[in-house]
Coordinates of C-alpha atoms and ligand atoms in Angstrom, one line a residue:
M1 CA 20.3 -36.0 1.6
S2 CA 16.6 -36.8 1.3
I3 CA 14.2 -34.7 -0.3
K4 CA 12.0 -32.7 2.1
V5 CA 9.5 -30.0 2.0
L6 CA 10.9 -27.2 3.9
P7 CA 8.9 -25.9 6.8
K8 CA 7.2 -22.5 6.5
S9 CA 9.6 -21.0 9.0
V10 CA 12.3 -21.6 6.4
T11 CA 10.6 -20.7 3.2
D12 CA 9.6 -17.3 4.9
K13 CA 13.1 -16.7 5.5
I14 CA 14.3 -17.7 2.1
A15 CA 11.7 -15.4 0.4
A16 CA 12.3 -12.6 2.8
G17 CA 15.9 -12.6 1.9
E18 CA 15.0 -11.8 -1.7
V19 CA 12.6 -8.8 -0.8
I20 CA 14.2 -7.6 2.4
E21 CA 17.8 -7.1 2.0
R22 CA 18.6 -4.3 4.3
P23 CA 16.9 -1.8 6.5
V24 CA 16.2 0.5 3.5
S25 CA 14.2 -2.2 2.0
V26 CA 12.0 -2.4 5.1
V27 CA 11.4 1.4 5.3
K28 CA 10.6 1.4 1.6
E29 CA 7.9 -1.3 1.8
L30 CA 6.3 0.2 5.0
V31 CA 6.3 3.8 3.6
E32 CA 4.8 2.5 0.3
N33 CA 2.1 0.7 2.3
S34 CA 1.4 4.1 4.1
I35 CA 1.2 5.9 0.9
D36 CA -1.2 3.3 -0.6
A37 CA -3.3 3.6 2.6
D38 CA -3.8 7.3 1.7
A39 CA -1.9 8.6 4.5
S40 CA -1.2 12.4 4.4
E41 CA 1.4 12.3 7.2
I42 CA 4.0 9.7 7.6
T43 CA 6.7 9.6 10.2
I44 CA 9.8 7.5 9.8
E45 CA 12.0 6.8 12.7
I46 CA 15.1 4.8 12.7
Q47 CA 17.7 3.8 15.4
G48 CA 21.1 2.4 14.6
G49 CA 20.7 3.0 10.8
G50 CA 17.4 1.0 11.0
K51 CA 19.3 -2.2 12.4
D52 CA 18.1 -1.6 15.8
L53 CA 14.6 -0.1 15.3
I54 CA 12.5 1.2 12.4
R55 CA 9.1 2.8 13.3
I56 CA 6.7 4.0 10.6
T57 CA 3.6 5.8 11.7
D58 CA 0.9 7.1 9.4
N59 CA -2.5 8.5 9.6
G60 CA -3.9 6.3 6.7
T61 CA -7.0 4.0 6.6
G62 CA -5.6 1.6 9.2
I63 CA -6.4 -2.2 9.0
E64 CA -9.8 -3.6 10.4
K65 CA -9.3 -5.8 13.4
P66 CA -10.3 -9.1 11.9
E67 CA -8.0 -8.6 9.0
V68 CA -4.7 -7.7 10.8
K69 CA -3.5 -11.3 11.1
T70 CA -4.4 -12.0 7.5
A71 CA -2.2 -9.1 6.4
F72 CA 0.7 -11.0 7.6
L73 CA 0.1 -14.0 5.5
R74 CA 2.1 -14.5 2.4
H75 CA 0.5 -13.2 -0.6
A76 CA -2.3 -11.6 1.3
T77 CA -3.2 -8.2 -0.1
S78 CA -6.2 -6.0 -0.3
K79 CA -5.0 -4.3 -3.3
I80 CA -5.9 -6.8 -6.1
E81 CA -8.3 -9.9 -6.3
T82 CA -7.8 -11.1 -9.8
A83 CA -5.0 -11.1 -12.4
E84 CA -7.2 -8.7 -14.3
D85 CA -6.7 -6.1 -11.5
L86 CA -3.0 -5.8 -12.3
K87 CA -3.9 -3.9 -15.5
S88 CA -5.5 -1.2 -13.6
L89 CA -3.2 -1.1 -10.6
N90 CA -2.7 2.3 -8.9
T91 CA -0.9 1.3 -5.8
L92 CA 2.7 0.9 -5.2
G93 CA 2.3 -2.6 -3.7
F94 CA 0.2 -5.5 -4.9
R95 CA 2.1 -8.7 -4.1
G96 CA 1.2 -9.2 -0.6
E97 CA 4.6 -10.2 0.6
A98 CA 6.2 -7.2 2.3
L99 CA 4.5 -7.5 5.7
A100 CA 5.0 -11.3 6.0
S101 CA 8.6 -11.0 4.9
I102 CA 9.5 -8.3 7.3
A103 CA 7.8 -10.0 10.1
A104 CA 9.7 -13.2 9.4
V105 CA 13.0 -11.6 9.9
S106 CA 12.4 -9.3 12.8
R107 CA 10.4 -8.6 16.1
L108 CA 7.5 -6.7 14.7
E109 CA 4.8 -4.7 16.5
I110 CA 1.8 -3.2 14.7
I111 CA -0.8 -1.0 16.2
T112 CA -3.6 0.0 13.9
K113 CA -7.1 1.5 13.9
T114 CA -9.6 2.4 11.2
K115 CA -11.8 5.5 11.5
T116 CA -14.9 3.5 12.1
E117 CA -13.6 1.2 14.9
K118 CA -13.7 2.6 18.5
S119 CA -10.4 0.9 19.6
G120 CA -7.5 -0.3 17.7
I121 CA -5.4 -3.5 17.9
K122 CA -1.8 -4.3 18.8
L123 CA -0.1 -7.4 17.5
L124 CA 3.3 -8.6 18.3
L125 CA 5.2 -11.1 16.1
H126 CA 8.6 -12.7 16.5
G127 CA 10.1 -14.2 13.4
G128 CA 6.5 -14.2 12.0
E129 CA 5.0 -16.0 14.9
I130 CA 2.2 -14.1 16.6
I131 CA 3.2 -13.7 20.3
S132 CA 0.5 -11.5 21.6
E133 CA -2.6 -9.6 20.6
E134 CA -4.4 -6.9 22.5
N135 CA -7.1 -4.3 22.0
I136 CA -5.8 -0.8 22.7
G137 CA -6.9 2.8 22.5
C138 CA -4.9 4.5 19.7
P139 CA -5.3 7.2 17.0
D140 CA -6.5 6.3 13.5
G141 CA -3.8 5.0 11.3
T142 CA -1.1 2.5 11.6
T143 CA 2.2 2.2 13.4
I144 CA 4.6 -0.6 12.6
I145 CA 7.8 -1.1 14.7
V146 CA 10.4 -3.4 13.4
R147 CA 13.1 -4.3 15.9
D148 CA 16.2 -6.3 15.6
L149 CA 16.1 -6.8 11.9
F150 CA 17.7 -10.2 10.9
Y151 CA 18.1 -11.2 14.6
N152 CA 17.1 -14.8 13.4
L153 CA 19.3 -14.6 10.3
P154 CA 22.9 -14.1 11.4
A155 CA 24.3 -14.6 7.9
R156 CA 22.3 -11.7 6.6
H157 CA 22.8 -9.7 9.7
K158 CA 26.5 -10.0 9.1
F159 CA 26.2 -8.4 5.7
L160 CA 24.5 -5.1 6.9
K161 CA 26.9 -2.2 6.5
T162 CA 27.8 0.3 9.2
E163 CA 25.1 2.5 10.9
A164 CA 26.1 5.5 8.7
A165 CA 25.9 3.6 5.6
E166 CA 22.4 2.1 6.3
S167 CA 20.9 5.3 7.5
G168 CA 22.4 7.0 4.4
K169 CA 20.5 4.8 2.2
I170 CA 17.4 5.4 4.1
V171 CA 17.6 9.0 4.1
D172 CA 18.4 9.2 0.3
M173 CA 15.4 6.9 -0.2
V174 CA 12.9 8.7 1.9
S175 CA 14.2 12.2 0.5
R176 CA 13.5 10.8 -3.0
L177 CA 10.0 9.5 -1.8
A178 CA 9.3 12.9 -0.2
L179 CA 10.0 14.6 -3.6
T180 CA 7.7 12.4 -5.6
E181 CA 4.9 12.6 -3.0
T182 CA 4.8 16.3 -2.3
N183 CA 1.4 16.0 -1.0
I184 CA 2.3 14.0 2.1
K185 CA 4.0 15.4 5.1
F186 CA 7.1 13.3 5.8
R187 CA 9.2 13.5 8.9
L188 CA 12.4 11.5 9.2
I189 CA 14.0 11.0 12.6
S190 CA 17.3 9.2 13.1
N191 CA 18.5 8.3 16.8
G192 CA 16.0 11.0 18.1
K193 CA 17.0 13.7 15.8
T194 CA 14.7 15.0 13.2
L195 CA 16.5 15.2 9.9
F196 CA 13.7 16.8 8.0
T197 CA 9.9 17.5 7.9
T198 CA 8.2 18.3 4.7
L199 CA 5.2 20.6 4.5
G200 CA 3.1 18.3 2.3
R201 CA 1.9 21.4 0.4
G202 CA 2.2 19.7 -3.0
D203 CA 5.0 21.8 -4.4
I204 CA 8.4 20.6 -5.3
K205 CA 10.4 23.7 -4.3
S206 CA 9.3 23.7 -0.7
T207 CA 9.9 20.1 -0.5
I208 CA 13.5 20.4 -1.9
I209 CA 14.1 23.2 0.7
S210 CA 12.6 21.1 3.5
V211 CA 14.6 18.2 2.7
Y212 CA 17.9 19.6 1.5
K213 CA 17.9 22.7 3.7
D214 CA 20.8 24.5 2.3
R215 CA 20.1 28.2 1.9
E216 CA 21.5 27.8 -1.6
Y217 CA 18.5 25.5 -2.7
K218 CA 16.3 28.6 -2.4
E219 CA 18.2 29.9 -5.4
L220 CA 17.1 27.1 -7.6
I221 CA 15.1 28.3 -10.7
P222 CA 12.0 26.7 -12.3
C223 CA 12.6 24.7 -15.4
Y224 CA 9.8 23.6 -17.7
F225 CA 9.6 21.9 -21.2
K226 CA 7.0 20.0 -23.2
N227 CA 6.9 18.5 -26.6
D228 CA 4.7 15.7 -28.0
K229 CA 6.7 13.0 -26.3
I230 CA 7.9 14.3 -22.9
E231 CA 7.1 16.9 -20.3
I232 CA 9.8 18.1 -18.0
N233 CA 9.6 20.2 -14.9
G234 CA 11.9 20.8 -12.0
Y235 CA 14.4 23.2 -10.5
I236 CA 17.9 23.7 -11.5
S237 CA 20.9 25.9 -10.4
R238 CA 22.2 29.0 -12.0
P239 CA 25.5 28.3 -13.6
S240 CA 27.1 30.0 -10.7
F241 CA 26.0 27.2 -8.4
T242 CA 27.7 24.0 -9.0
R243 CA 29.4 21.1 -7.1
A244 CA 32.3 19.1 -7.8
N245 CA 30.3 15.9 -8.4
R246 CA 27.0 14.8 -9.9
R247 CA 25.6 13.7 -6.5
N248 CA 23.1 16.7 -6.5
Q249 CA 21.4 15.7 -9.8
Y250 CA 18.1 14.0 -9.1
F251 CA 16.1 12.4 -11.7
F252 CA 12.6 11.1 -11.8
V253 CA 10.7 9.5 -14.5
N254 CA 7.0 9.2 -14.1
G255 CA 7.3 9.5 -10.3
R256 CA 10.1 7.1 -9.9
T257 CA 13.7 8.0 -9.0
I258 CA 16.2 6.8 -11.4
K259 CA 19.7 7.1 -12.7
S260 CA 20.1 7.9 -16.3
K261 CA 22.9 8.6 -18.6
P262 CA 20.9 10.2 -21.4
I263 CA 19.4 12.7 -18.9
E264 CA 22.8 13.3 -17.4
K265 CA 24.1 14.0 -20.9
G266 CA 21.1 16.3 -21.5
V267 CA 21.9 18.3 -18.4
M268 CA 25.5 18.6 -19.2
S269 CA 24.9 19.6 -22.8
G270 CA 22.3 22.3 -21.5
Y271 CA 24.9 23.8 -19.2
A272 CA 27.8 23.5 -21.8
E273 CA 30.0 26.6 -21.9
R274 CA 28.2 27.8 -19.0
V275 CA 30.0 25.9 -16.2
F276 CA 33.6 24.9 -16.0
D277 CA 34.9 21.6 -16.8
G278 CA 34.6 19.3 -13.9
R279 CA 31.7 21.2 -12.2
Y280 CA 28.2 20.0 -11.9
P281 CA 25.1 22.0 -11.6
I282 CA 22.4 20.9 -9.2
V283 CA 19.3 19.7 -10.8
F284 CA 15.9 18.2 -9.8
L285 CA 14.3 17.0 -13.0
F286 CA 10.8 15.3 -13.2
L287 CA 10.2 13.7 -16.6
K288 CA 6.8 12.6 -17.6
M289 CA 6.4 10.4 -20.7
D290 CA 4.1 7.8 -22.1
P291 CA 5.3 4.4 -20.6
R292 CA 5.1 3.1 -24.1
Y293 CA 8.5 5.0 -24.7
L294 CA 10.2 3.2 -21.8
D295 CA 11.5 -0.2 -21.7
I296 CA 10.3 -1.8 -18.5
N297 CA 12.0 -5.1 -19.2
I298 CA 15.2 -4.2 -17.8
H299 CA 17.3 -6.4 -15.6
P300 CA 16.4 -6.2 -11.9
N301 CA 19.8 -5.4 -10.9
K302 CA 20.0 -2.4 -13.2
K303 CA 19.1 0.9 -11.6
E304 CA 18.9 2.7 -14.9
I305 CA 15.8 3.1 -16.9
R306 CA 16.0 2.3 -20.6
F307 CA 14.3 4.6 -23.1
D308 CA 13.1 3.6 -26.5
D309 CA 15.0 6.7 -28.0
D310 CA 17.8 8.2 -25.8
V311 CA 18.2 11.0 -28.1
V312 CA 14.7 12.2 -27.7
V313 CA 15.3 12.3 -23.9
T314 CA 18.8 13.9 -24.1
T315 CA 17.6 16.6 -26.5
A316 CA 14.5 17.4 -24.5
V317 CA 16.4 17.7 -21.3
R318 CA 19.0 19.8 -23.0
D319 CA 16.3 22.1 -24.4
A320 CA 14.6 22.5 -21.0
I321 CA 17.9 23.5 -19.4
V322 CA 18.8 25.9 -22.1
S323 CA 15.6 27.6 -22.2
T324 CA 15.6 28.0 -18.4
L325 CA 19.3 29.3 -18.5
N326 CA 18.3 32.0 -21.0
T327 CA 15.8 33.5 -18.6
K328 CA 16.3 36.7 -16.5
D329 CA 16.2 34.4 -13.3
A330 CA 19.2 32.5 -14.5
V331 CA 21.6 35.6 -14.8
I332 CA 24.4 35.1 -12.4
K333 CA 24.0 37.5 -9.4
G334 CA 26.8 39.4 -7.7
E335 CA 25.9 37.7 -4.3
D336 CA 26.0 34.2 -5.7
I337 CA 29.7 34.6 -5.7
F338 CA 29.8 35.3 -2.1
T339 CA 27.1 32.9 -0.9
L340 CA 26.8 30.0 -3.1
N341 CA 30.2 28.7 -3.7
E342 CA 32.4 29.0 -0.8
D343 CA 34.7 26.8 -2.9
T344 CA 35.1 29.6 -5.4
S345 CA 36.6 27.4 -7.8
D346 CA 33.7 28.2 -10.0
F347 CA 35.2 31.5 -10.7
K348 CA 38.7 30.5 -11.0
Y349 CA 40.1 29.8 -14.5
I350 CA 39.2 26.3 -15.6
T351 CA 39.6 22.9 -14.2
N352 CA 40.2 22.0 -10.7
K353 CA 39.0 18.9 -12.0
N354 CA 39.9 16.4 -9.2
V355 CA 39.3 18.5 -6.3
E356 CA 36.4 17.5 -4.2
N357 CA 34.8 20.5 -2.7
I358 CA 32.8 19.9 0.2
P359 CA 30.0 22.3 0.5
R360 CA 29.6 24.2 3.7
N361 CA 26.4 23.3 5.5
V362 CA 24.0 26.1 6.1
N363 CA 21.4 25.0 8.4
V364 CA 18.1 27.0 8.3
E365 CA 16.9 25.3 11.3
A366 CA 19.6 24.9 13.8
E367 CA 18.2 21.9 15.7
Q368 CA 17.8 19.9 12.6
V369 CA 20.8 17.8 11.2
D370 CA 22.2 18.3 7.9
I371 CA 21.3 15.2 6.0
K372 CA 24.3 15.6 3.8
Q373 CA 26.3 14.2 6.6
F374 CA 24.4 11.0 6.1
L375 CA 24.5 11.0 2.3
S376 CA 28.2 11.9 2.2
T377 CA 28.8 8.4 3.6
K378 CA 26.9 6.6 0.9
P379 CA 28.4 5.2 -2.2
R380 CA 27.7 7.2 -5.4
S381 CA 25.3 4.8 -6.9
I382 CA 21.7 5.4 -6.2
E383 CA 19.6 2.8 -4.7
N384 CA 16.4 2.5 -6.7
P385 CA 14.1 0.2 -4.8
V386 CA 11.1 1.4 -6.6
L387 CA 12.3 0.7 -10.0
K388 CA 13.8 -2.5 -8.9
S389 CA 10.6 -4.1 -7.7
E390 CA 8.9 -2.8 -11.0
A391 CA 11.5 -4.6 -13.0
E392 CA 11.4 -7.7 -10.9
S393 CA 8.0 -8.5 -12.2
E394 CA 8.8 -8.4 -15.8
D395 CA 5.4 -8.8 -17.2
M396 CA 3.7 -6.3 -15.0
P397 CA 2.3 -3.2 -16.6
F398 CA 4.0 -0.1 -16.0
N399 CA 2.1 1.5 -13.1
M400 CA 1.3 4.8 -14.6
D401 CA -2.0 5.7 -12.8
H402 CA -0.1 6.1 -9.4
K403 CA 0.6 9.8 -9.4
F404 CA 1.8 9.6 -13.1
G405 CA 4.7 11.6 -13.3
S406 CA 5.7 14.6 -11.2
P407 CA 3.9 16.6 -8.6
D408 CA 2.7 20.1 -9.2
I409 CA 3.1 20.4 -13.0
K410 CA 2.4 24.0 -13.4
E411 CA 3.9 25.8 -16.3
P412 CA 6.2 28.4 -14.7
E413 CA 6.6 31.8 -16.0
L414 CA 10.0 31.9 -17.8
K415 CA 10.9 35.3 -18.9
P416 CA 13.7 35.2 -21.5
F417 CA 16.5 37.6 -20.8
N418 CA 16.1 40.6 -23.0
F419 CA 19.0 42.9 -23.9
D420 CA 16.7 45.5 -25.2
E421 CA 15.5 46.2 -21.7
L422 CA 18.9 47.4 -20.6
T423 CA 20.4 51.0 -20.7
F424 CA 24.1 51.1 -21.0
G425 CA 26.6 53.4 -19.4
E426 CA 30.4 53.8 -19.7
A427 CA 32.9 51.2 -18.8
I428 CA 34.5 51.6 -15.5
F429 CA 38.1 50.9 -15.0
N430 CA 38.2 50.6 -18.7
T431 CA 37.2 47.0 -18.1
Y432 CA 33.6 46.7 -16.9
I433 CA 30.7 48.0 -18.9
T434 CA 27.7 49.3 -16.6
A435 CA 24.1 48.8 -17.4
T436 CA 20.8 48.9 -15.6
D437 CA 17.3 47.8 -16.2
E438 CA 14.2 48.7 -13.9
N439 CA 15.4 46.5 -11.0
N440 CA 19.0 45.7 -11.6
F441 CA 22.4 46.9 -12.1
Y442 CA 24.7 44.9 -14.4
L443 CA 28.4 44.7 -14.9
F444 CA 29.7 43.3 -18.3
D445 CA 33.3 42.0 -18.6
Q446 CA 34.3 43.8 -21.9
H447 CA 36.9 41.1 -22.6
A448 CA 34.7 38.0 -22.0
A449 CA 31.9 39.6 -23.9
H450 CA 33.9 40.3 -26.9
E451 CA 35.5 36.9 -26.7
R452 CA 32.1 35.3 -26.8
V453 CA 31.2 37.5 -29.9
N454 CA 34.4 36.5 -31.7
Y455 CA 34.2 33.0 -30.8
E456 CA 30.8 32.5 -32.2
K457 CA 32.0 34.4 -35.3
F458 CA 34.8 32.1 -35.7
I459 CA 32.9 28.9 -35.2
D460 CA 30.3 29.9 -37.8
A461 CA 32.9 30.9 -40.3
Y462 CA 34.8 27.7 -39.6
F463 CA 31.7 25.5 -40.3
R464 CA 30.8 27.5 -43.5
A465 CA 34.3 27.9 -44.9
E466 CA 36.0 25.7 -47.3
K467 CA 38.6 23.7 -45.3
F468 CA 42.2 23.9 -46.3
S469 CA 44.7 20.9 -46.2
Q470 CA 48.3 20.5 -45.9
V471 CA 50.1 17.7 -47.8
L472 CA 52.0 15.3 -45.5
L473 CA 55.5 14.2 -46.7
L474 CA 55.2 10.9 -44.9
P475 CA 51.5 9.7 -44.9
I476 CA 49.8 8.5 -41.6
T477 CA 48.2 5.0 -41.4
L478 CA 45.0 4.8 -39.6
E479 CA 43.6 1.6 -38.1
V480 CA 39.8 1.2 -38.6
P481 CA 37.8 -1.2 -36.8
I482 CA 36.1 -3.6 -39.3
E483 CA 32.6 -2.6 -38.2
I484 CA 32.8 0.8 -39.6
M485 CA 34.9 -0.1 -42.8
E486 CA 31.6 -0.1 -44.8
D487 CA 30.4 3.1 -43.4
D488 CA 31.1 6.3 -45.5
N489 CA 29.8 8.7 -42.9
W490 CA 32.9 9.1 -40.8
V491 CA 35.0 9.4 -43.8
K492 CA 32.9 12.3 -44.9
I493 CA 33.1 14.1 -41.6
L494 CA 36.8 13.8 -41.7
T495 CA 37.1 14.8 -45.3
D496 CA 34.8 18.0 -44.6
M497 CA 37.4 19.0 -41.9
G498 CA 40.3 18.9 -44.5
Y499 CA 41.6 15.2 -44.1
V500 CA 42.3 13.6 -47.5
M501 CA 42.5 9.9 -47.1
E502 CA 42.1 6.6 -48.9
L503 CA 41.3 3.0 -48.2
F504 CA 44.4 0.9 -47.7
G505 CA 44.0 -2.9 -47.2
E506 CA 41.3 -4.4 -45.1
S507 CA 41.2 -2.5 -42.1
Q508 CA 43.4 0.6 -42.7
Y509 CA 43.1 4.0 -44.3
I510 CA 46.1 6.2 -45.3
I511 CA 46.0 9.8 -44.5
R512 CA 47.7 12.0 -47.1
E513 CA 46.6 15.3 -46.1
I514 CA 45.6 16.9 -42.8
P515 CA 43.5 20.0 -42.0
E516 CA 45.8 23.1 -42.3
F517 CA 45.2 24.3 -38.8
M518 CA 46.5 21.2 -37.2
E519 CA 49.9 19.8 -36.2
I520 CA 50.7 16.5 -37.6
S521 CA 50.6 14.8 -34.1
E522 CA 47.3 16.5 -33.4
A523 CA 45.8 15.5 -36.6
E524 CA 46.7 11.8 -36.0
A525 CA 45.5 11.9 -32.4
F526 CA 42.3 13.5 -33.4
A527 CA 41.6 11.0 -36.2
N528 CA 42.3 8.1 -33.7
T529 CA 39.9 9.5 -31.0
F530 CA 37.3 10.3 -33.6
I531 CA 37.2 6.8 -34.7
D532 CA 37.0 5.4 -31.2
E533 CA 34.2 7.8 -30.3
Y534 CA 32.4 7.1 -33.6
V535 CA 32.5 3.4 -33.0
E536 CA 31.0 3.9 -29.6
G537 CA 28.2 6.0 -31.3
N538 CA 29.2 9.1 -29.6
S539 CA 28.7 12.6 -31.1
I540 CA 32.1 14.0 -31.7
K541 CA 33.2 17.4 -30.6
N542 CA 36.2 18.7 -32.3
D543 CA 38.1 19.7 -29.2
V544 CA 41.3 20.7 -31.3
V545 CA 39.3 23.0 -33.6
I546 CA 37.4 24.4 -30.7
E547 CA 40.5 25.1 -28.6
K548 CA 42.1 26.9 -31.6
L549 CA 39.0 29.0 -32.2
I550 CA 38.9 29.9 -28.6
T551 CA 42.5 31.1 -28.6
K552 CA 42.0 33.0 -31.7
A553 CA 38.8 34.6 -30.2
C554 CA 40.7 35.4 -27.1
K555 CA 43.7 37.0 -29.0
S556 CA 41.4 39.2 -31.3
S557 CA 39.4 40.5 -28.5
I558 CA 39.6 43.7 -26.6
K559 CA 41.4 43.3 -23.3
A560 CA 40.7 44.5 -20.0
H561 CA 42.0 48.1 -19.5
D562 CA 41.5 48.9 -23.3
H563 CA 39.5 51.9 -23.6
I564 CA 36.4 51.5 -25.7
S565 CA 33.9 54.4 -26.6
K566 CA 30.3 54.2 -25.8
D567 CA 29.5 53.6 -29.6
E568 CA 31.9 50.6 -29.5
I569 CA 30.2 49.3 -26.4
L570 CA 26.7 49.6 -28.0
A571 CA 28.0 47.9 -31.0
M572 CA 29.4 45.0 -29.2
I573 CA 26.3 44.5 -27.1
E574 CA 24.4 44.5 -30.5
Q575 CA 26.6 41.5 -31.5
L576 CA 26.5 39.7 -28.1
K577 CA 22.7 39.9 -28.2
L578 CA 22.8 37.7 -31.3
C579 CA 25.1 35.0 -29.8
K580 CA 23.7 31.7 -29.1
N581 CA 25.0 31.9 -25.6
P582 CA 25.6 35.5 -24.7
F583 CA 25.9 34.6 -21.0
S584 CA 29.5 33.2 -20.7
C585 CA 32.8 33.2 -22.5
P586 CA 33.8 29.9 -24.2
H587 CA 35.5 28.7 -21.0
G588 CA 32.3 29.2 -18.8
R589 CA 33.3 32.5 -17.1
P590 CA 30.3 34.8 -17.1
T591 CA 30.0 37.7 -19.5
F592 CA 27.9 39.7 -17.1
I593 CA 26.7 39.7 -13.6
K594 CA 23.7 41.2 -12.1
F595 CA 23.1 43.0 -8.8
S596 CA 19.5 43.6 -7.9
L597 CA 18.2 46.7 -6.6
Y598 CA 17.0 44.8 -3.5
E599 CA 20.6 43.5 -2.7
I600 CA 21.8 47.0 -3.1
E601 CA 19.3 48.4 -0.8
K602 CA 20.2 45.7 1.6
M603 CA 23.8 46.8 1.5
F604 CA 22.7 50.4 2.4
K605 CA 20.5 48.9 5.1
R606 CA 17.4 50.4 3.5
V607 CA 15.7 47.0 3.8
N608 CA 16.3 43.8 5.6
Ligands
LIG1 P1 0.8 -5.3 -0.5 O1 1.3 -3.9 -0.2 O2 1.6 -5.8 -1.7 O3 -0.6 -5.4 -0.6 P2 1.9 -5.9 2.0 O4 2.3 -7.2 2.7 O5 2.9 -4.8 2.0 O6 1.2 -6.2 0.7 O7 0.6 -5.6 2.9 C1 -0.4 -6.5 3.0 C2 -1.8 -5.7 3.2 O8 -1.7 -5.1 4.5 C3 -2.0 -4.6 2.4 O9 -2.7 -4.9 1.1 C4 -2.9 -3.6 3.1 O10 -4.2 -4.1 3.0 C5 -2.5 -3.9 4.5 N1 -1.6 -2.8 5.0 C6 -0.4 -2.9 5.1 N2 0.3 -1.7 5.8 C7 -0.8 -0.9 5.8 C8 -0.9 0.5 6.4 N3 0.2 1.2 6.8 N4 -2.1 1.0 6.4 C9 -3.2 0.2 6.0 N5 -3.3 -0.9 5.5 C10 -2.0 -1.6 5.4
LIG2 MG1 3.0 -3.4 0.4

């Protein structure tokens, strides 16, 4: 083969292949252009999952007639002029490639008009070649229609997924954009059906409800946290409102949608002991932090963001969640049980780990389609086009001026739950303690409450007490990875628990004594898991100890149907009040539930 310079028609396609992988990439680029053009309304219409047609209409600045053709040239952009401009970038695009790339692989039509021009212009391009051009009357703004994506690239066309899969990606991407750009009215239409319309009022809550629609989402409660490194706001579910998977956890960092293990970890640790194993709360969290604490030089294929210090993030997220869950708003409501989880597994005793519970779709607006139908077909991994394009240009400054962080950061009023506002009555059925405050009626489960009190007491005692050991007749040999042989810290942790062990050879320890409360097999298994986790850098929760303490707490607690006097009730509540988590028993069952006066009046048809 001889060496030839490829014609433009070919280079266009090669480059397009990189930027434009599938319909969702087209939608993303075009919507970002509309955002950059200061549009306050953007309509996204797709047919056939975007494979047949994508139409984006905005009411932004429009493009001046003489410039329209230029916009389709590679590296044509109005957003920067010099390399210096990159430093103060406040737009989503800047490389001037998207329009050229999209036009190269589709039949594209653009209609655009600026405010100052009397008429607009319509341009038709096939595979990047201009087919026709005409003046037309049209509203201010820009409409771009992309038909037959990859019609001239059969190989790429073949790799497109099913209509449902492609539209799922688009719906997810546009939903996330709508959540970060709450001042813009988004409308998403698929095959003629409106999936959602947002209000563009600038607040997250109404946007969440417009996009996700479920009646349940109205029940999300505000979350807020701030320290010197990080500011978090968002909406999270009460512990009574959970799903069987993480799909309903949305994280944004400085306005970008991301996946993140440290954030996930913070969420779960914030909800620890409040939800059952295998259940996942619904959260929308917007983190805002100085870009200096973010690693932007991540590999383009990674959809996760890297933080300088994961622990700072995990801890902040956990604290944000915990402080929200300690508020009045977060107390589980009686009606939650009937309305929120039709899969009532939340209130069944433990696990149900592997059961996928498909939530019922409650459509507020009947003519609108539930977007979860689309989302349910998509793979669990989250596309992150925004972050990706950021990462592709490794030396680009982090774009922090563009809507730095989250939309309406307003510190919500978070009222901590206060036991002192409650007036207690007797226990009914010798099981449920009654209480009221100004606007609510409460039922406490006397067993669950007492179990919580005892559990925290035992945990506390365990950590303070001297640990007793039992001597083994036959010592256990423990294989220890070389990398932690020099590290004394893990030995100390085990020793504090009651293990007595000594170094044996190059990579082994011999355990001569084990904690008094463990069986031999338990002690061996625990030490092994402990070492594995320690090597992985995970914090170790002593499950064996915790399980034992829970059992002990359960056994020593008053049971349902045990009669307790008013004085005993008050004494127990005094102790519950002092607990770190007075809201649930150690397994995640609620210790009390609230019925609002409003709900009660509704039951009696006094209000609607
Ligand atoms: P970039 O966004 O990186 O500048 P694009 O190829 O996406 O490159 O767009 C090229 C140029 O076309 C933009 O810089 C902008 O001036 C103009 N443009 C594209 N879409 C729109 C739109 N919806 N409204 C107004 N101008 C637009
Ligand atoms: Mg662009």
